[in-house]
Amino acid sequence: MKLRLLLSCCIVTLLFGLSAATSSLATNDEQPVVPTNVPPPIISNVQVKVEATSATVTWTTDSPATSAVLFSDTSLSTVVPYGTTDKVTEHKIVLNDLEPGTTYSYMVISATGNESVSATDPDIFVTLGPDGEVVPPTVIAEPSPTTVPSLADTSGPTIDVWYGDDQEFGQSGVQQRWINILGKVTDPDGIASLTYTLNGGNQRTLRIGNASGPAGQCTNRRLYNKGDFAIEIGINDSSLNVGENTVVIRAEDNDGQVTLEEVTFTYTQGFAPGIFNIDWSDVSNIQDVAKSVDGDWELTEDGDVTAVDIGYDRLLAIGDQSWQDYEVTVPVTVRGFDNENGVNFPSGGPGIGVIMRWQGHYGPGEGTLGSRWWNCQPRMGYAPFGVLGWYRAVGGTDYKLHFYGNSDQVIASDEDFILDFNTTYIFKLRVETVDGQGRYSMKVWEEGTTEPSSWNLQNVLSPESLPNGSLLLVAHHADADFGDVQVVQLVDGSPVTPTPTPEPTATPTSDPSVTPTPTTDPSVTPTPTTDPSVTPTPTTPSPLNETTYLPIIINASTDE
C-alpha cells in the first residue's frame, strides 16, 4: 500500500505537468483544474517481457489514453517515469538500462483527461541474470517520503516538419511564387499558438488545421487535417536570402509549454530548368525534383508518388513558372474517391488530374481575380492558372472528364469517359499558345492499350489563362498514385526532337543584382530567359535557353 501511495503521488505530475501531487490537483498558478467529464480508461491485459537489462510493458485500454509506467528497484531511492502523452488503446513502454537480476516494482498508468486517470496496483518484475538465467525476487523496502522526486512534465508540442529540417528550393526550378514549408503540430493539451521567424525577423502567425472545425472560407481547405500548418514565404520577401535561410517554428500548448523547431533551407535564384522528365524509381527525395504545395507526399514501392493523406487539393508542383507551351504525360491509378467528405463545402466533388500553367496561390487583391479570395493563411485562391484537366464529380455527383477554367466552370467535357478504380490510365495534356491565348487538349486511355489518335478534348480556349507556368499533380479527395512524369516542349504544336546539347558554360549566381528578380506584381508573369542554351543538372544548375528546351531525366540520389 505504501508503494502505491508513493507512486500514485506522481501520476498527475507525470501526465499533465502539475507542480506536485500534494497540490490537490491545482495548476502551477493555483487555479483549480476544470474536470474534463471524460471517464477514466479501463486498463487490462498488463504483461511484462523481461531481458537482462530491459523490460517491455504492454497493456490495453478501452478508450484512447496516455501511457506511463512508474517503477523503482527494491531500495525505492528513485521513482522513474517512462511514458508518452500520445493517446492510444494499445500501449507499449520499453524500460531500458536496467540492472540484471534485479527486482523492480512498477505501476501502469493511463489517462484520458486531467482528472480521468487510471492506475494498476503495484506489481513486480525481475530482470534476467547476466547469463539470461531466471532470478527469484527480493523484498521491496519500505518507502521514504523524502525520496520522492519532482516529476513535472515539461514536454512541449511535437512539431513534425515534412521533408525534413534541411530543404532546398529553386534547384529544380521555381514552380510558384511561394516557398512552402509544411508539417503538423500536435499536443494532447491543445495548441495555443504557432508562429515562425525567417532569418531572425519578426514572429509570423501560422494557422493550424482543424478537420473537426466548421467548414468556412479558410477551413477544410489547404490545412485539411488537424494540426496541419503551411509556412508560405514569397520569393520576393525582403527577408529571404539567395542562399542559406533559417526558419524557427515556435509552438506553445495550452499549459504554456513551448517547443522550438529550426529548419534551414537553401534558395537558388535564376535557375530555369528546361522541360524534363521524372522517373520516380530513381528519386530518393521528392523535393529534389518536385515541390509539395499541399499535403504530405511519399514515394511508393511500385515507383510511383502518392499523397499520404486523402484531402482537399493535395498538390505536387513540377517544373518552372517560365514554362509556356508543353505536353505532359503521366500514368494515374485511382483506388477510390472520398465521396463523403469530398462533396461537402468547400470541396465540391472529388477529382484527379493536372493543372497546367500554375504560378501559385493568391490572396485578396492579388492577381487578376484577387477580389474573389478571402484573407487566409495560407492563401486560398487557386486561380488564375492555365487550365485544370481532370476526372471529377461535377457538382459532387456527376463524374466526367473535363477542363475546369478560371471562372469555376466546366469549359469542355467528355460525357462518355468512365474511369475504373484500380486501373492505370495514361493522362496526356498539352497547352499551346494560339493567337496569343492558351489552348488546351487532353486524352486519357488505359495503360497497355494503344494511344488513341484523337483527343477526348481538343483545342479548348481557357478564358483568362496565364501565359506560362509550371504543372501540378492534383489529388482532390482521391486515393491515387501518379507514375513517371514525361514532359516535352511544343514548337508550332509539335514536340521538340531531342538533339545533342552543349556543355554548360554558366552557373547561377547568388548575387541578386545580377540574377533575374521575379516581379512583385502577382498579375505579372515571368518572361522567358534568353541566356545561352546549356544542359541543367541537379547538382550544378545552369541557365537554359527556353527556345531550345530538350527532354532530360532528373535522377536524384540524395537521401531524404
Coordinates of C-alpha atoms in Angstrom, one line a residue:
M1 CA 0.0 0.0 0.0
K2 CA 2.8 2.4 0.8
L3 CA 4.4 1.8 -2.5
R4 CA 1.1 2.6 -4.2
L5 CA 0.8 5.9 -2.3
L6 CA 4.4 6.8 -3.2
L7 CA 3.9 6.1 -6.9
S8 CA 0.4 7.5 -7.1
C9 CA 1.5 10.8 -5.9
C10 CA 3.5 11.2 -9.1
I11 CA 0.8 10.2 -11.6
V12 CA -0.8 13.5 -12.3
T13 CA 2.5 15.4 -12.3
L14 CA 3.9 12.9 -14.8
L15 CA 1.0 13.0 -17.2
F16 CA -0.3 16.6 -17.0
G17 CA 2.6 18.8 -15.8
L18 CA 1.2 19.8 -12.3
S19 CA 3.7 21.1 -9.8
A20 CA 3.2 18.3 -7.2
A21 CA 0.7 15.6 -6.3
T22 CA 0.1 17.3 -3.0
S23 CA -1.4 20.4 -4.7
S24 CA -4.9 18.9 -4.7
L25 CA -4.9 18.9 -8.5
A26 CA -4.2 22.7 -8.7
T27 CA -2.3 24.1 -11.6
N28 CA 1.0 26.0 -11.2
D29 CA -0.9 29.3 -10.8
E30 CA -3.1 27.7 -8.1
Q31 CA -6.2 27.7 -10.3
P32 CA -8.4 24.6 -10.0
V33 CA -8.4 22.2 -12.9
V34 CA -11.7 22.0 -14.8
P35 CA -13.0 18.5 -14.9
T36 CA -13.0 17.0 -18.4
N37 CA -16.1 14.8 -17.8
V38 CA -14.3 12.1 -19.7
P39 CA -14.4 8.7 -17.9
P40 CA -11.0 7.2 -16.9
P41 CA -9.9 4.3 -19.1
I42 CA -10.2 0.7 -18.1
I43 CA -6.7 -0.9 -18.1
S44 CA -6.4 -4.6 -18.9
N45 CA -4.1 -7.3 -20.1
V46 CA -0.9 -6.0 -18.5
Q47 CA 2.1 -8.0 -19.4
V48 CA 5.9 -7.7 -18.9
K49 CA 8.6 -9.3 -21.0
V50 CA 11.9 -9.1 -19.3
E51 CA 15.5 -9.3 -20.5
A52 CA 18.7 -8.8 -18.5
T53 CA 18.8 -5.0 -18.9
S54 CA 15.3 -4.1 -20.2
A55 CA 11.7 -4.8 -19.7
T56 CA 8.8 -4.3 -22.2
V57 CA 5.4 -3.5 -20.5
T58 CA 2.3 -3.7 -22.6
W59 CA -1.4 -3.2 -21.8
T60 CA -4.7 -2.2 -23.4
T61 CA -7.3 0.4 -22.6
D62 CA -11.0 0.6 -23.6
S63 CA -10.5 4.1 -24.9
P64 CA -7.6 6.2 -26.3
A65 CA -5.4 7.2 -23.3
T66 CA -1.9 8.3 -22.4
S67 CA 0.8 5.7 -21.5
A68 CA 3.1 5.7 -18.5
V69 CA 5.0 3.3 -16.3
L70 CA 6.3 4.3 -12.9
F71 CA 8.9 1.9 -11.5
S72 CA 11.7 1.6 -8.9
D73 CA 14.1 -1.0 -7.6
T74 CA 13.9 -2.5 -4.1
S75 CA 15.6 0.5 -2.5
L76 CA 12.8 2.9 -3.6
S77 CA 15.6 5.6 -3.7
T78 CA 14.3 6.8 -7.1
V79 CA 10.9 6.5 -8.7
V80 CA 11.5 6.6 -12.5
P81 CA 8.7 7.6 -15.0
Y82 CA 8.6 6.4 -18.6
G83 CA 5.7 7.4 -20.8
T84 CA 4.1 9.4 -23.6
T85 CA 1.2 11.7 -23.9
D86 CA 0.0 10.3 -27.2
K87 CA -3.4 8.7 -26.8
V88 CA -3.8 5.1 -27.9
T89 CA -5.6 1.9 -26.9
E90 CA -2.7 -0.5 -27.4
H91 CA 0.1 0.6 -25.1
K92 CA 3.8 -0.3 -25.1
I93 CA 6.6 1.1 -22.9
V94 CA 10.2 -0.2 -23.0
L95 CA 12.2 0.3 -19.8
N96 CA 15.9 0.3 -20.7
D97 CA 19.2 0.5 -18.7
L98 CA 18.0 -1.9 -16.0
E99 CA 20.3 -3.9 -13.8
P100 CA 20.5 -7.7 -14.4
G101 CA 18.9 -10.0 -11.8
T102 CA 17.1 -7.1 -10.1
T103 CA 13.6 -6.9 -8.7
Y104 CA 11.6 -3.8 -9.7
S105 CA 8.2 -2.6 -8.6
Y106 CA 6.0 -0.9 -11.1
M107 CA 2.6 0.6 -11.9
V108 CA 0.9 1.1 -15.2
I109 CA -0.9 4.5 -15.6
S110 CA -3.2 5.7 -18.4
A111 CA -5.4 8.9 -18.6
T112 CA -8.0 10.3 -20.8
G113 CA -8.1 13.7 -19.2
N114 CA -6.7 15.8 -16.3
E115 CA -9.0 14.1 -13.7
S116 CA -9.6 10.9 -15.6
V117 CA -6.6 8.8 -14.5
S118 CA -6.4 5.0 -14.0
A119 CA -3.6 3.1 -12.4
T120 CA -2.9 -0.6 -11.7
D121 CA -2.0 -1.9 -8.3
P122 CA 1.8 -2.2 -7.7
D123 CA 3.4 -5.3 -9.0
I124 CA 6.9 -6.6 -9.5
F125 CA 9.1 -8.0 -12.3
V126 CA 12.6 -9.4 -12.1
T127 CA 15.2 -8.9 -14.8
L128 CA 17.1 -11.9 -16.1
G129 CA 20.6 -12.6 -14.7
P130 CA 23.7 -11.7 -16.6
D131 CA 23.7 -15.0 -18.4
G132 CA 20.0 -15.0 -19.1
E133 CA 19.0 -17.1 -16.0
V134 CA 15.8 -16.6 -14.1
V135 CA 16.4 -14.9 -10.7
P136 CA 14.0 -15.0 -7.7
P137 CA 12.5 -11.7 -6.5
T138 CA 13.8 -9.8 -3.4
V139 CA 11.8 -8.0 -0.7
I140 CA 10.7 -4.4 -1.5
A141 CA 11.9 -1.9 1.1
E142 CA 9.6 0.5 2.9
P143 CA 9.3 3.8 1.1
S144 CA 10.7 7.1 2.4
P145 CA 8.6 10.2 1.6
T146 CA 11.8 12.3 1.4
T147 CA 13.0 10.4 -1.6
V148 CA 10.0 11.3 -3.9
P149 CA 11.4 13.2 -6.9
S150 CA 9.8 16.1 -8.7
L151 CA 8.2 14.6 -11.9
A152 CA 6.7 17.7 -13.5
D153 CA 6.1 17.1 -17.2
T154 CA 7.9 19.8 -19.2
S155 CA 7.3 18.4 -22.7
G156 CA 6.0 20.8 -25.3
P157 CA 4.2 20.3 -28.6
T158 CA 5.5 17.9 -31.2
I159 CA 6.5 19.7 -34.5
D160 CA 6.8 17.3 -37.5
V161 CA 8.3 19.1 -40.5
W162 CA 7.5 17.2 -43.6
Y163 CA 10.5 16.6 -45.9
G164 CA 13.0 17.3 -43.1
D165 CA 14.8 20.2 -41.4
D166 CA 17.2 20.8 -44.3
Q167 CA 15.4 21.6 -47.6
E168 CA 16.2 23.2 -51.0
F169 CA 14.1 25.4 -53.2
G170 CA 14.8 26.7 -56.7
Q171 CA 17.4 24.0 -57.5
S172 CA 14.9 22.2 -59.8
G173 CA 13.1 25.4 -60.9
V174 CA 10.8 27.9 -59.3
Q175 CA 7.5 26.2 -59.6
Q176 CA 5.5 29.1 -58.0
R177 CA 5.7 32.4 -56.2
W178 CA 5.9 30.8 -52.8
I179 CA 8.3 28.7 -50.8
N180 CA 6.1 26.3 -48.8
I181 CA 7.4 24.5 -45.6
L182 CA 4.8 22.1 -44.5
G183 CA 4.1 20.0 -41.4
K184 CA 2.0 19.1 -38.5
V185 CA 1.9 20.2 -34.8
T186 CA 0.3 18.1 -32.1
D187 CA -0.1 18.2 -28.3
P188 CA -2.6 16.5 -26.0
D189 CA -3.2 19.7 -24.2
G190 CA -4.0 21.6 -27.4
I191 CA -2.1 24.2 -29.2
A192 CA -2.4 27.8 -28.0
S193 CA -0.2 29.5 -30.7
L194 CA 2.0 28.7 -33.6
T195 CA 4.4 31.2 -35.2
Y196 CA 7.7 31.3 -37.1
T197 CA 10.5 33.6 -37.9
L198 CA 12.6 33.9 -41.1
N199 CA 16.3 34.7 -40.6
G200 CA 15.7 36.2 -37.2
G201 CA 12.9 38.6 -38.2
N202 CA 9.5 39.2 -36.5
Q203 CA 7.2 36.4 -35.4
R204 CA 4.7 35.5 -38.1
T205 CA 1.5 33.8 -37.2
L206 CA 0.6 30.4 -38.6
R207 CA -2.9 29.0 -38.9
I208 CA -3.4 25.4 -37.7
G209 CA -5.6 22.9 -39.4
N210 CA -8.7 21.6 -37.6
A211 CA -10.5 18.9 -39.5
S212 CA -13.3 18.8 -36.9
G213 CA -14.0 22.5 -37.1
P214 CA -16.8 24.1 -39.1
A215 CA -16.3 24.4 -42.8
G216 CA -15.6 28.0 -43.8
Q217 CA -13.8 30.0 -46.4
C218 CA -10.4 29.3 -44.7
T219 CA -11.1 25.9 -43.1
N220 CA -11.1 22.4 -44.6
R221 CA -9.1 23.6 -47.5
R222 CA -5.3 23.5 -47.7
L223 CA -4.9 22.8 -43.9
Y224 CA -7.2 19.9 -44.2
N225 CA -6.2 17.7 -41.2
K226 CA -6.0 18.7 -37.5
G227 CA -2.6 20.2 -36.7
D228 CA -1.5 20.8 -40.3
F229 CA 0.4 24.0 -41.0
A230 CA 1.9 25.7 -44.1
I231 CA 4.7 28.3 -44.0
E232 CA 4.3 30.5 -47.1
I233 CA 7.3 32.6 -47.9
G234 CA 7.2 34.8 -51.0
I235 CA 10.1 34.6 -53.4
N236 CA 10.2 38.4 -53.2
D237 CA 10.1 38.5 -49.4
S238 CA 12.7 41.1 -48.3
S239 CA 13.9 38.8 -45.5
L240 CA 14.6 35.9 -48.0
N241 CA 18.2 35.3 -48.8
V242 CA 19.6 33.9 -52.0
G243 CA 21.5 31.0 -50.5
E244 CA 21.0 29.8 -46.9
N245 CA 18.0 30.7 -44.8
T246 CA 16.8 29.8 -41.3
V247 CA 13.2 29.3 -40.1
V248 CA 12.4 28.8 -36.4
I249 CA 9.0 27.5 -35.7
R250 CA 7.6 28.2 -32.2
A251 CA 4.6 26.1 -30.8
E252 CA 3.1 26.8 -27.4
D253 CA 0.5 24.5 -25.9
N254 CA -2.4 25.4 -23.5
D255 CA -0.2 24.7 -20.5
G256 CA 2.4 27.2 -21.6
Q257 CA 5.0 24.6 -22.7
V258 CA 7.0 25.7 -25.7
T259 CA 8.8 23.8 -28.5
L260 CA 11.2 25.4 -31.0
E261 CA 12.0 23.7 -34.3
E262 CA 14.7 25.0 -36.6
V263 CA 14.6 24.5 -40.3
T264 CA 17.3 25.5 -42.7
F265 CA 16.8 25.8 -46.4
T266 CA 18.7 27.0 -49.5
Y267 CA 17.1 29.2 -52.1
T268 CA 18.6 29.1 -55.6
Q269 CA 17.6 32.1 -57.8
G270 CA 17.8 32.4 -61.5
F271 CA 17.9 28.7 -62.5
A272 CA 15.1 28.0 -65.0
P273 CA 15.2 24.3 -65.9
G274 CA 14.4 23.0 -69.3
I275 CA 11.4 20.7 -69.9
F276 CA 12.3 17.5 -68.1
N277 CA 11.0 14.0 -67.1
I278 CA 10.8 12.3 -63.7
D279 CA 11.4 8.6 -63.1
W280 CA 10.2 8.2 -59.5
S281 CA 12.2 4.9 -59.1
D282 CA 15.4 6.9 -59.5
V283 CA 14.3 9.5 -56.9
S284 CA 15.1 9.2 -53.1
N285 CA 13.8 12.6 -52.1
I286 CA 10.6 14.0 -53.8
Q287 CA 11.7 17.6 -53.1
D288 CA 14.8 17.1 -55.3
V289 CA 12.6 17.1 -58.4
A290 CA 9.2 18.5 -57.3
K291 CA 7.7 20.6 -54.6
S292 CA 4.7 19.8 -52.4
V293 CA 2.4 22.7 -52.4
D294 CA -0.1 20.9 -50.1
G295 CA -0.1 17.6 -48.4
D296 CA 2.5 15.1 -47.3
W297 CA 3.6 13.1 -50.4
E298 CA 5.7 9.9 -50.5
L299 CA 7.3 7.5 -52.9
T300 CA 5.7 4.1 -53.2
E301 CA 7.4 0.7 -53.5
D302 CA 6.0 0.4 -57.1
G303 CA 7.9 3.5 -58.2
D304 CA 5.0 6.0 -58.1
V305 CA 4.2 9.0 -55.9
T306 CA 1.2 9.5 -53.8
A307 CA -0.3 11.8 -51.1
V308 CA -0.1 10.2 -47.7
D309 CA -3.5 11.6 -46.5
I310 CA -6.6 12.0 -48.6
G311 CA -7.9 15.6 -48.5
Y312 CA -8.6 18.8 -50.2
D313 CA -6.3 19.6 -53.2
R314 CA -3.2 17.6 -52.4
L315 CA -0.8 19.3 -54.9
L316 CA 2.6 18.5 -56.2
A317 CA 4.3 21.1 -58.4
I318 CA 6.8 20.3 -61.1
G319 CA 8.9 22.5 -63.5
D320 CA 9.1 26.2 -63.6
Q321 CA 6.9 29.3 -63.8
S322 CA 8.6 30.1 -67.1
W323 CA 7.2 27.1 -69.0
Q324 CA 4.9 28.1 -71.8
D325 CA 3.9 25.5 -74.4
Y326 CA 4.4 21.9 -73.4
E327 CA 2.8 18.5 -73.2
V328 CA 2.7 16.2 -70.1
T329 CA 2.1 12.5 -69.9
V330 CA 1.6 10.7 -66.6
P331 CA 0.0 7.4 -65.6
V332 CA -2.7 7.7 -62.9
T333 CA -4.2 4.9 -60.8
V334 CA -7.2 5.7 -58.6
R335 CA -8.1 3.4 -55.7
G336 CA -11.1 5.4 -54.6
F337 CA -12.7 8.8 -54.1
D338 CA -13.9 10.2 -50.8
N339 CA -17.5 10.7 -51.7
E340 CA -18.4 11.5 -48.1
N341 CA -16.2 14.5 -47.3
G342 CA -15.2 15.4 -50.9
V343 CA -18.7 16.6 -51.8
N344 CA -19.1 19.0 -48.9
F345 CA -18.3 22.7 -48.9
P346 CA -15.8 23.9 -50.0
S347 CA -14.7 20.8 -51.9
G348 CA -17.4 20.4 -54.4
G349 CA -16.6 16.8 -55.5
P350 CA -13.5 14.6 -55.6
G351 CA -11.2 14.6 -58.6
I352 CA -7.9 13.6 -60.1
G353 CA -5.8 15.3 -62.8
V354 CA -3.3 18.0 -63.8
I355 CA -3.1 21.8 -63.7
M356 CA -1.1 23.5 -66.4
R357 CA 0.5 26.9 -66.2
W358 CA 0.5 27.2 -62.4
Q359 CA 2.1 30.1 -60.6
G360 CA 0.9 29.8 -57.0
H361 CA -2.0 30.6 -54.7
Y362 CA -3.5 34.1 -54.3
G363 CA -4.7 36.3 -51.5
P364 CA -7.2 39.2 -51.7
G365 CA -6.2 41.8 -54.3
E366 CA -3.5 39.5 -55.8
G367 CA -3.7 38.6 -59.5
T368 CA -6.4 39.3 -61.9
L369 CA -9.0 37.5 -59.8
G370 CA -8.0 38.8 -56.4
S371 CA -11.4 40.2 -55.5
R372 CA -12.7 36.6 -55.2
W373 CA -10.3 35.4 -52.4
W374 CA -10.6 35.7 -48.7
N375 CA -7.7 36.7 -46.4
C376 CA -6.5 33.3 -45.2
Q377 CA -3.2 31.8 -44.0
P378 CA -2.1 30.1 -46.1
R379 CA -3.6 31.8 -49.2
M380 CA -6.7 30.0 -50.5
G381 CA -7.1 31.5 -54.0
Y382 CA -6.3 28.9 -56.7
A383 CA -6.9 31.0 -59.8
P384 CA -5.9 32.3 -62.3
F385 CA -4.0 29.4 -63.7
G386 CA -3.9 27.9 -67.2
V387 CA -6.5 25.1 -67.0
L388 CA -7.3 22.1 -64.8
G389 CA -7.8 18.9 -66.8
W390 CA -9.2 16.1 -64.6
Y391 CA -11.8 13.4 -63.9
R392 CA -14.1 14.8 -61.3
A393 CA -17.6 14.6 -59.8
V394 CA -19.1 17.8 -61.1
G395 CA -21.5 19.2 -58.5
G396 CA -20.4 16.4 -56.2
T397 CA -22.1 13.5 -58.0
D398 CA -21.7 13.6 -61.8
Y399 CA -18.3 12.2 -62.7
K400 CA -16.9 13.3 -66.0
L401 CA -13.6 14.0 -67.8
H402 CA -13.4 17.8 -68.3
F403 CA -11.5 21.0 -68.4
Y404 CA -12.1 23.3 -65.4
G405 CA -11.4 27.0 -66.0
N406 CA -10.7 30.2 -64.1
S407 CA -14.4 31.1 -63.8
D408 CA -15.0 27.9 -61.7
Q409 CA -17.0 26.4 -64.6
V410 CA -16.6 23.4 -66.8
I411 CA -15.5 24.7 -70.1
A412 CA -15.4 21.4 -72.0
S413 CA -16.2 17.8 -71.1
D414 CA -16.3 14.2 -72.3
E415 CA -19.6 12.8 -71.1
D416 CA -18.8 9.2 -72.2
F417 CA -15.5 8.6 -70.5
I418 CA -15.7 6.3 -67.4
L419 CA -12.7 5.8 -65.0
D420 CA -12.5 2.5 -63.2
F421 CA -10.8 2.1 -59.8
N422 CA -7.5 0.1 -59.5
T423 CA -6.9 0.5 -63.2
T424 CA -4.0 2.6 -64.5
Y425 CA -4.8 5.3 -67.2
I426 CA -2.4 7.5 -69.1
F427 CA -3.3 11.2 -68.9
K428 CA -1.8 13.3 -71.6
L429 CA -2.4 17.1 -71.6
R430 CA -0.9 19.8 -73.8
V431 CA -1.0 23.6 -73.9
E432 CA -0.3 25.7 -77.0
T433 CA -0.3 29.5 -77.5
V434 CA -2.6 30.3 -80.4
D435 CA -3.2 33.9 -81.4
G436 CA -1.8 35.0 -78.0
Q437 CA -4.1 32.7 -76.0
G438 CA -3.6 29.4 -74.3
R439 CA -5.5 26.4 -75.9
Y440 CA -5.6 23.0 -74.2
S441 CA -6.1 19.4 -75.3
M442 CA -6.4 16.2 -73.2
K443 CA -6.7 12.5 -73.9
V444 CA -6.9 9.6 -71.5
W445 CA -6.6 5.9 -72.2
E446 CA -6.0 2.7 -70.3
E447 CA -2.4 1.7 -69.8
G448 CA -1.3 -1.2 -72.0
T449 CA -3.6 -0.2 -74.9
T450 CA -2.8 1.8 -78.0
E451 CA -2.7 5.5 -77.6
P452 CA -5.8 6.9 -79.5
S453 CA -5.0 9.2 -82.3
S454 CA -7.8 11.6 -81.4
W455 CA -8.2 13.7 -78.2
N456 CA -11.0 13.5 -75.8
L457 CA -10.9 17.3 -75.6
Q458 CA -9.0 19.4 -78.1
N459 CA -8.0 23.0 -78.8
V460 CA -10.1 24.3 -75.9
L461 CA -9.7 28.0 -75.0
S462 CA -9.4 28.7 -71.3
P463 CA -10.6 32.2 -70.5
E464 CA -8.0 34.3 -68.5
S465 CA -5.4 31.6 -68.9
L466 CA -2.0 32.5 -67.7
P467 CA 0.7 32.7 -70.5
N468 CA 3.1 30.5 -68.6
G469 CA 3.5 28.4 -65.5
S470 CA 4.6 25.0 -64.1
L471 CA 2.4 21.9 -63.8
L472 CA 0.6 20.5 -60.8
L473 CA -0.4 16.9 -60.0
V474 CA -3.8 17.2 -58.3
A475 CA -5.4 14.6 -56.0
H476 CA -8.6 16.1 -54.6
H477 CA -10.1 13.8 -52.0
A478 CA -8.6 11.0 -54.1
D479 CA -6.7 7.9 -53.0
A480 CA -4.4 7.7 -56.1
D481 CA -0.9 7.2 -57.4
F482 CA 0.9 9.1 -60.1
G483 CA 3.5 7.4 -62.2
D484 CA 6.6 8.7 -64.1
V485 CA 6.1 12.2 -65.5
Q486 CA 7.2 12.9 -69.1
V487 CA 7.2 16.5 -70.3
V488 CA 8.2 17.8 -73.7
Q489 CA 8.3 21.3 -75.2
L490 CA 6.0 22.1 -78.1
V491 CA 7.1 24.2 -81.0
D492 CA 4.4 25.0 -83.5
G493 CA 2.2 22.4 -81.9
S494 CA 4.8 19.6 -82.2
P495 CA 7.2 18.1 -79.6
V496 CA 10.8 19.1 -79.9
T497 CA 13.1 16.4 -81.3
P498 CA 16.0 15.8 -78.8
T499 CA 19.4 16.8 -80.1
P500 CA 22.8 16.8 -78.5
T501 CA 23.2 19.6 -76.0
P502 CA 26.4 21.7 -75.5
E503 CA 28.4 21.6 -72.3
P504 CA 27.3 24.1 -69.6
T505 CA 29.0 27.4 -69.8
A506 CA 27.4 29.3 -66.9
T507 CA 26.0 28.7 -63.4
P508 CA 23.5 30.8 -61.5
T509 CA 25.0 33.5 -59.2
S510 CA 24.0 34.1 -55.7
D511 CA 24.3 37.9 -56.2
P512 CA 20.7 39.2 -56.5
S513 CA 21.9 42.2 -58.5
V514 CA 22.9 40.0 -61.4
T515 CA 20.1 37.4 -61.3
P516 CA 16.6 37.6 -62.6
T517 CA 14.3 39.1 -60.0
P518 CA 10.7 38.0 -60.0
T519 CA 8.1 40.8 -60.2
T520 CA 6.2 41.8 -57.0
D521 CA 3.0 42.2 -59.0
P522 CA 1.2 38.9 -58.8
S523 CA -0.6 39.6 -62.1
V524 CA 2.6 39.9 -64.0
T525 CA 4.2 36.6 -65.1
P526 CA 7.8 35.9 -65.7
T527 CA 9.3 36.3 -69.1
P528 CA 11.4 33.5 -70.6
T529 CA 15.2 33.8 -70.2
T530 CA 17.3 34.4 -73.3
D531 CA 20.6 33.1 -71.8
P532 CA 22.7 30.7 -74.0
S533 CA 21.5 27.2 -74.0
V534 CA 23.1 24.7 -71.6
T535 CA 22.1 21.5 -70.1
P536 CA 21.0 21.7 -66.4
T537 CA 22.0 19.0 -63.9
P538 CA 20.5 18.5 -60.4
T539 CA 23.9 19.1 -58.7
T540 CA 25.1 22.1 -60.8
P541 CA 22.1 24.1 -62.1
S542 CA 22.7 26.2 -65.2
P543 CA 20.6 28.6 -67.2
L544 CA 18.8 27.1 -70.2
N545 CA 17.5 28.9 -73.3
E546 CA 13.8 28.4 -73.3
T547 CA 13.7 28.3 -77.1
T548 CA 15.8 25.1 -77.2
Y549 CA 14.3 23.2 -74.2
L550 CA 15.2 19.5 -74.5
P551 CA 13.8 16.5 -72.6
I552 CA 16.1 15.4 -69.8
I553 CA 15.9 12.9 -66.9
I554 CA 16.5 14.1 -63.4
N555 CA 17.8 11.2 -61.2
A556 CA 18.0 12.3 -57.6
S557 CA 20.3 10.3 -55.4
T558 CA 20.4 12.2 -52.2
D559 CA 18.7 10.5 -49.3
E560 CA 15.6 12.2 -47.8

